[in-house]
Amino acid sequence: MVLWNEAAARGAFAAAIRSRDVATVGGAESGVAPSLLIEAIPGGALEPITRMRHEDDPARFDAALLDAVLAHAPLTAERVDRASFGVASSRDYLTGAVTPVVRRAYAPLGGGRFALALGDLHITHDPITGQGANMATLAAWLAAERIAGHAAAGAAFDEAFCADLDERLWEALRPATEWTNAFLQPPPDHAVALLAAASHSQPLADAFATNFSYPDRQWAILSSPEATARFIASHA
């Protein structure tokens, strides 16, 4: 089984932004507030802002956030009221980091007993492709099927069973893991070509979006220039 671990965590933060739709009621802000989510890989252009603390210097933080929006999200920047832009309050700011990792799916407890790891305890996915909950659900389903079949056969739940289940889970979850990890890197030319083509073709865009529910299919398409080209051509 291949274990993979990113060298450093990807930083992210989310913040609610001041807006004319937010009113102060009884000393607290109430109403609909726009929000921003910024995700940055280590060493990337957006990493510095994920390491800033809003409470240390709110004005400096707001200025850095606005600069990031202007530089990297021009369509969003067109909707920004620069005079009022800023994090709504210190309670409307959240920051954190994720380090993707694949672990062995079981651990011995002694006395012939073993604990199974599922979900984030087994594979911690970066949320960039939204696959964490999907894969946790799939793993639970596969594990339950395997356990039920093993129990019906009267077989022992020993380390051999756990190791076999570990391999079967990795086989099922690996496409989502590799796809997610690939999306943390600068996109290769064939992935850019796919996104560009999808921006001009609704059927292609729909097929690409639908495949988020089928990571094995999605990774098979994105993992090679030839497969990507065939996918684009099939929706021309």
mmCIF file of C-alpha atoms in Angstrom:
data_model
loop_
_atom_site.group_PDB
_atom_site.id
_atom_site.type_symbol
_atom_site.label_atom_id
_atom_site.label_comp_id
_atom_site.label_asym_id
_atom_site.label_seq_id
_atom_site.Cartn_x
_atom_site.Cartn_y
_atom_site.Cartn_z
ATOM 1 C CA MET A 1 0.000 0.000 0.000
ATOM 2 C CA VAL A 2 1.341 3.418 -0.967
ATOM 3 C CA LEU A 3 1.326 6.067 1.761
ATOM 4 C CA TRP A 4 1.387 9.705 0.727
ATOM 5 C CA ASN A 5 1.895 12.765 2.866
ATOM 6 C CA GLU A 6 2.159 16.382 1.778
ATOM 7 C CA ALA A 7 5.206 18.139 3.172
ATOM 8 C CA ALA A 8 3.244 21.049 4.600
ATOM 9 C CA ALA A 9 -0.345 21.854 5.363
ATOM 10 C CA ARG A 10 -2.419 23.955 3.008
ATOM 11 C CA GLY A 11 -3.672 27.033 4.788
ATOM 12 C CA ALA A 12 -7.192 28.352 4.444
ATOM 13 C CA PHE A 13 -9.452 30.916 5.969
ATOM 14 C CA ALA A 14 -13.037 32.050 5.616
ATOM 15 C CA ALA A 15 -14.412 35.430 6.580
ATOM 16 C CA ALA A 16 -17.729 37.250 6.515
ATOM 17 C CA ILE A 17 -17.363 40.624 4.826
ATOM 18 C CA ARG A 18 -19.024 43.910 5.755
ATOM 19 C CA SER A 19 -21.941 44.687 3.492
ATOM 20 C CA ARG A 20 -24.801 47.149 3.164
ATOM 21 C CA ASP A 21 -27.116 44.175 3.781
ATOM 22 C CA VAL A 22 -25.753 43.741 7.313
ATOM 23 C CA ALA A 23 -27.358 45.869 10.021
ATOM 24 C CA THR A 24 -26.473 46.369 13.682
ATOM 25 C CA VAL A 25 -29.293 45.161 15.923
ATOM 26 C CA GLY A 26 -28.967 45.301 19.704
ATOM 27 C CA GLY A 27 -25.204 45.688 19.464
ATOM 28 C CA ALA A 28 -24.812 42.651 17.176
ATOM 29 C CA GLU A 29 -24.671 42.477 13.427
ATOM 30 C CA SER A 30 -27.579 40.755 11.722
ATOM 31 C CA GLY A 31 -28.572 40.027 8.151
ATOM 32 C CA VAL A 32 -27.164 38.486 5.001
ATOM 33 C CA ALA A 33 -23.377 38.853 4.717
ATOM 34 C CA PRO A 34 -21.169 37.895 1.780
ATOM 35 C CA SER A 35 -18.197 35.726 2.643
ATOM 36 C CA LEU A 36 -14.839 34.852 1.154
ATOM 37 C CA LEU A 37 -12.957 31.565 1.288
ATOM 38 C CA ILE A 38 -9.256 31.648 0.448
ATOM 39 C CA GLU A 39 -7.232 28.448 0.145
ATOM 40 C CA ALA A 40 -3.486 28.513 -0.416
ATOM 41 C CA ILE A 41 -0.788 25.911 -0.931
ATOM 42 C CA PRO A 42 2.582 26.336 0.833
ATOM 43 C CA GLY A 43 4.811 28.731 -1.070
ATOM 44 C CA GLY A 44 1.950 30.043 -3.185
ATOM 45 C CA ALA A 45 1.008 33.656 -3.770
ATOM 46 C CA LEU A 46 -1.875 33.485 -1.275
ATOM 47 C CA GLU A 47 0.018 31.803 1.563
ATOM 48 C CA PRO A 48 1.099 35.016 3.366
ATOM 49 C CA ILE A 49 -2.452 36.160 4.053
ATOM 50 C CA THR A 50 -3.402 32.796 5.570
ATOM 51 C CA ARG A 51 -0.676 33.353 8.159
ATOM 52 C CA MET A 52 -1.874 36.832 9.144
ATOM 53 C CA ARG A 53 -4.077 37.383 12.200
ATOM 54 C CA HIS A 54 -6.978 39.741 11.769
ATOM 55 C CA GLU A 55 -6.987 40.740 15.416
ATOM 56 C CA ASP A 56 -3.342 41.887 15.284
ATOM 57 C CA ASP A 57 -4.064 44.676 12.808
ATOM 58 C CA PRO A 58 -7.594 44.691 11.302
ATOM 59 C CA ALA A 59 -6.878 47.524 8.860
ATOM 60 C CA ARG A 60 -3.722 45.859 7.523
ATOM 61 C CA PHE A 61 -5.510 42.531 7.244
ATOM 62 C CA ASP A 62 -8.449 44.064 5.361
ATOM 63 C CA ALA A 63 -6.049 45.800 2.974
ATOM 64 C CA ALA A 64 -4.164 42.556 2.300
ATOM 65 C CA LEU A 65 -7.439 40.698 1.742
ATOM 66 C CA LEU A 66 -8.634 43.332 -0.717
ATOM 67 C CA ASP A 67 -5.322 43.166 -2.568
ATOM 68 C CA ALA A 68 -5.716 39.390 -2.865
ATOM 69 C CA VAL A 69 -9.226 39.734 -4.273
ATOM 70 C CA LEU A 70 -8.139 42.384 -6.774
ATOM 71 C CA ALA A 71 -5.162 40.306 -7.923
ATOM 72 C CA HIS A 72 -6.681 36.840 -8.044
ATOM 73 C CA ALA A 73 -10.472 37.199 -8.344
ATOM 74 C CA PRO A 74 -11.187 40.039 -10.780
ATOM 75 C CA LEU A 75 -14.849 39.093 -11.293
ATOM 76 C CA THR A 76 -15.435 39.177 -7.545
ATOM 77 C CA ALA A 77 -13.467 42.421 -7.306
ATOM 78 C CA GLU A 78 -15.967 44.084 -9.652
ATOM 79 C CA ARG A 79 -18.637 43.640 -6.950
ATOM 80 C CA VAL A 80 -16.522 45.039 -4.119
ATOM 81 C CA ASP A 81 -17.303 48.360 -2.471
ATOM 82 C CA ARG A 82 -13.730 49.297 -1.607
ATOM 83 C CA ALA A 83 -14.772 51.991 0.834
ATOM 84 C CA SER A 84 -16.600 49.559 3.125
ATOM 85 C CA PHE A 85 -14.753 46.313 2.383
ATOM 86 C CA GLY A 86 -13.383 44.403 5.361
ATOM 87 C CA VAL A 87 -13.985 41.518 7.760
ATOM 88 C CA ALA A 88 -17.250 42.193 9.593
ATOM 89 C CA SER A 89 -15.828 41.499 13.067
ATOM 90 C CA SER A 90 -13.311 39.332 14.881
ATOM 91 C CA ARG A 91 -16.064 36.729 15.337
ATOM 92 C CA ASP A 92 -16.495 36.420 11.577
ATOM 93 C CA TYR A 93 -13.071 35.035 10.769
ATOM 94 C CA LEU A 94 -11.861 31.439 10.770
ATOM 95 C CA THR A 95 -8.470 30.048 9.796
ATOM 96 C CA GLY A 96 -6.931 26.588 9.681
ATOM 97 C CA ALA A 97 -4.820 24.168 7.667
ATOM 98 C CA VAL A 98 -5.095 20.648 6.277
ATOM 99 C CA THR A 99 -2.303 18.164 5.648
ATOM 100 C CA PRO A 100 -3.512 15.367 3.335
ATOM 101 C CA VAL A 101 -2.344 11.940 4.490
ATOM 102 C CA VAL A 102 -3.089 8.263 3.886
ATOM 103 C CA ARG A 103 -2.765 5.957 6.894
ATOM 104 C CA ARG A 104 -3.028 2.210 7.366
ATOM 105 C CA ALA A 105 -6.707 1.334 7.802
ATOM 106 C CA TYR A 106 -6.295 -0.723 10.951
ATOM 107 C CA ALA A 107 -4.331 -0.892 14.185
ATOM 108 C CA PRO A 108 -3.752 -3.825 16.571
ATOM 109 C CA LEU A 109 -5.224 -3.407 20.043
ATOM 110 C CA GLY A 110 -3.701 -6.546 21.542
ATOM 111 C CA GLY A 111 -5.342 -9.819 22.426
ATOM 112 C CA GLY A 112 -6.195 -10.521 18.790
ATOM 113 C CA ARG A 113 -8.361 -7.416 18.496
ATOM 114 C CA PHE A 114 -8.063 -4.707 15.843
ATOM 115 C CA ALA A 115 -9.513 -1.247 15.291
ATOM 116 C CA LEU A 116 -10.533 -0.109 11.815
ATOM 117 C CA ALA A 117 -9.905 3.453 10.642
ATOM 118 C CA LEU A 118 -12.479 5.057 8.371
ATOM 119 C CA GLY A 119 -13.053 8.585 7.097
ATOM 120 C CA ASP A 120 -10.488 11.240 7.986
ATOM 121 C CA LEU A 121 -8.757 8.880 10.395
ATOM 122 C CA HIS A 122 -7.878 6.669 7.428
ATOM 123 C CA ILE A 123 -7.442 9.224 4.622
ATOM 124 C CA THR A 124 -7.451 12.959 5.261
ATOM 125 C CA HIS A 125 -8.450 14.640 2.005
ATOM 126 C CA ASP A 126 -7.925 18.278 1.265
ATOM 127 C CA PRO A 127 -11.419 19.752 0.701
ATOM 128 C CA ILE A 128 -10.529 21.207 -2.718
ATOM 129 C CA THR A 129 -12.538 18.559 -4.615
ATOM 130 C CA GLY A 130 -15.177 17.968 -1.932
ATOM 131 C CA GLN A 131 -14.463 14.232 -1.680
ATOM 132 C CA GLY A 132 -13.860 13.716 2.050
ATOM 133 C CA ALA A 133 -17.427 12.910 3.133
ATOM 134 C CA ASN A 134 -18.107 10.985 -0.074
ATOM 135 C CA MET A 135 -15.110 8.725 0.466
ATOM 136 C CA ALA A 136 -15.851 8.250 4.162
ATOM 137 C CA THR A 137 -19.361 7.077 3.274
ATOM 138 C CA LEU A 138 -18.059 4.755 0.570
ATOM 139 C CA ALA A 139 -15.454 3.289 2.926
ATOM 140 C CA ALA A 140 -18.068 2.656 5.625
ATOM 141 C CA TRP A 141 -20.316 0.909 3.105
ATOM 142 C CA LEU A 142 -17.507 -1.268 1.750
ATOM 143 C CA ALA A 143 -16.281 -2.148 5.234
ATOM 144 C CA ALA A 144 -19.798 -3.068 6.386
ATOM 145 C CA GLU A 145 -20.290 -5.343 3.376
ATOM 146 C CA ARG A 146 -16.956 -7.025 3.976
ATOM 147 C CA ILE A 147 -17.602 -7.493 7.702
ATOM 148 C CA ALA A 148 -21.085 -8.901 7.101
ATOM 149 C CA GLY A 149 -19.812 -11.371 4.528
ATOM 150 C CA HIS A 150 -16.941 -12.447 6.748
ATOM 151 C CA ALA A 151 -19.263 -12.959 9.732
ATOM 152 C CA ALA A 152 -21.736 -14.962 7.652
ATOM 153 C CA ALA A 153 -18.904 -17.261 6.595
ATOM 154 C CA GLY A 154 -17.853 -17.752 10.211
ATOM 155 C CA ALA A 155 -14.335 -16.533 9.397
ATOM 156 C CA ALA A 156 -11.962 -14.972 11.906
ATOM 157 C CA PHE A 157 -11.567 -11.197 12.148
ATOM 158 C CA ASP A 158 -7.811 -11.417 12.333
ATOM 159 C CA GLU A 159 -4.987 -9.314 10.919
ATOM 160 C CA ALA A 160 -5.256 -11.038 7.554
ATOM 161 C CA PHE A 161 -8.859 -9.824 7.307
ATOM 162 C CA CYS A 162 -7.826 -6.285 8.260
ATOM 163 C CA ALA A 163 -4.950 -6.225 5.781
ATOM 164 C CA ASP A 164 -7.201 -7.459 2.979
ATOM 165 C CA LEU A 165 -9.810 -4.820 3.830
ATOM 166 C CA ASP A 166 -7.076 -2.173 3.916
ATOM 167 C CA GLU A 167 -6.051 -3.062 0.364
ATOM 168 C CA ARG A 168 -9.638 -3.123 -0.886
ATOM 169 C CA LEU A 169 -10.406 0.260 0.664
ATOM 170 C CA TRP A 170 -7.298 1.809 -0.879
ATOM 171 C CA GLU A 171 -8.209 0.372 -4.277
ATOM 172 C CA ALA A 172 -11.631 2.050 -4.047
ATOM 173 C CA LEU A 173 -10.479 5.344 -2.526
ATOM 174 C CA ARG A 174 -7.213 5.862 -4.386
ATOM 175 C CA PRO A 175 -8.722 7.652 -7.444
ATOM 176 C CA ALA A 176 -10.308 10.347 -5.266
ATOM 177 C CA THR A 177 -7.102 10.725 -3.259
ATOM 178 C CA GLU A 178 -4.859 11.079 -6.298
ATOM 179 C CA TRP A 179 -7.305 13.418 -8.045
ATOM 180 C CA THR A 180 -7.543 15.621 -4.957
ATOM 181 C CA ASN A 181 -3.775 15.740 -4.463
ATOM 182 C CA ALA A 182 -3.260 16.564 -8.141
ATOM 183 C CA PHE A 183 -5.612 19.540 -7.833
ATOM 184 C CA LEU A 184 -3.346 21.014 -5.152
ATOM 185 C CA GLN A 185 -0.653 21.501 -7.769
ATOM 186 C CA PRO A 186 -0.554 23.921 -10.726
ATOM 187 C CA PRO A 187 -2.816 22.361 -13.382
ATOM 188 C CA PRO A 188 -1.135 20.643 -16.330
ATOM 189 C CA ASP A 189 -1.898 21.848 -19.831
ATOM 190 C CA HIS A 190 -4.486 19.162 -20.564
ATOM 191 C CA ALA A 191 -6.482 20.064 -17.419
ATOM 192 C CA VAL A 192 -6.440 23.746 -18.400
ATOM 193 C CA ALA A 193 -7.605 22.748 -21.888
ATOM 194 C CA LEU A 194 -10.521 20.835 -20.378
ATOM 195 C CA LEU A 195 -11.629 23.755 -18.214
ATOM 196 C CA ALA A 196 -11.311 26.143 -21.152
ATOM 197 C CA ALA A 197 -13.346 23.867 -23.398
ATOM 198 C CA ALA A 198 -15.987 23.395 -20.691
ATOM 199 C CA SER A 199 -16.397 27.161 -20.388
ATOM 200 C CA HIS A 200 -17.706 27.143 -23.983
ATOM 201 C CA SER A 201 -19.670 23.869 -23.907
ATOM 202 C CA GLN A 202 -22.554 23.284 -21.494
ATOM 203 C CA PRO A 203 -22.686 19.505 -22.174
ATOM 204 C CA LEU A 204 -18.968 19.212 -21.430
ATOM 205 C CA ALA A 205 -19.294 21.362 -18.306
ATOM 206 C CA ASP A 206 -22.243 19.259 -17.107
ATOM 207 C CA ALA A 207 -20.332 16.008 -17.684
ATOM 208 C CA PHE A 208 -17.286 17.353 -15.828
ATOM 209 C CA ALA A 209 -19.439 18.479 -12.882
ATOM 210 C CA THR A 210 -21.338 15.173 -12.787
ATOM 211 C CA ASN A 211 -18.058 13.290 -12.493
ATOM 212 C CA PHE A 212 -17.438 14.865 -9.081
ATOM 213 C CA SER A 213 -19.765 12.081 -7.905
ATOM 214 C CA TYR A 214 -17.603 9.508 -9.693
ATOM 215 C CA PRO A 215 -13.970 10.185 -8.715
ATOM 216 C CA ASP A 216 -12.712 6.997 -10.360
ATOM 217 C CA ARG A 217 -14.139 8.209 -13.663
ATOM 218 C CA GLN A 218 -12.905 11.754 -13.105
ATOM 219 C CA TRP A 219 -9.345 10.702 -12.311
ATOM 220 C CA ALA A 220 -9.262 8.338 -15.291
ATOM 221 C CA ILE A 221 -10.087 11.341 -17.481
ATOM 222 C CA LEU A 222 -7.710 13.828 -15.856
ATOM 223 C CA SER A 223 -4.712 11.579 -15.260
ATOM 224 C CA SER A 224 -3.495 11.644 -18.856
ATOM 225 C CA PRO A 225 -3.573 14.117 -21.776
ATOM 226 C CA GLU A 226 -4.918 11.410 -24.103
ATOM 227 C CA ALA A 227 -7.880 10.553 -21.858
ATOM 228 C CA THR A 228 -8.682 14.228 -21.385
ATOM 229 C CA ALA A 229 -8.609 14.833 -25.144
ATOM 230 C CA ARG A 230 -10.989 11.906 -25.731
ATOM 231 C CA PHE A 231 -13.354 13.232 -23.069
ATOM 232 C CA ILE A 232 -13.415 16.686 -24.645
ATOM 233 C CA ALA A 233 -13.964 15.232 -28.128
ATOM 234 C CA SER A 234 -16.830 13.012 -26.916
ATOM 235 C CA HIS A 235 -18.789 16.107 -25.838
ATOM 236 C CA ALA A 236 -17.948 18.328 -28.798
#
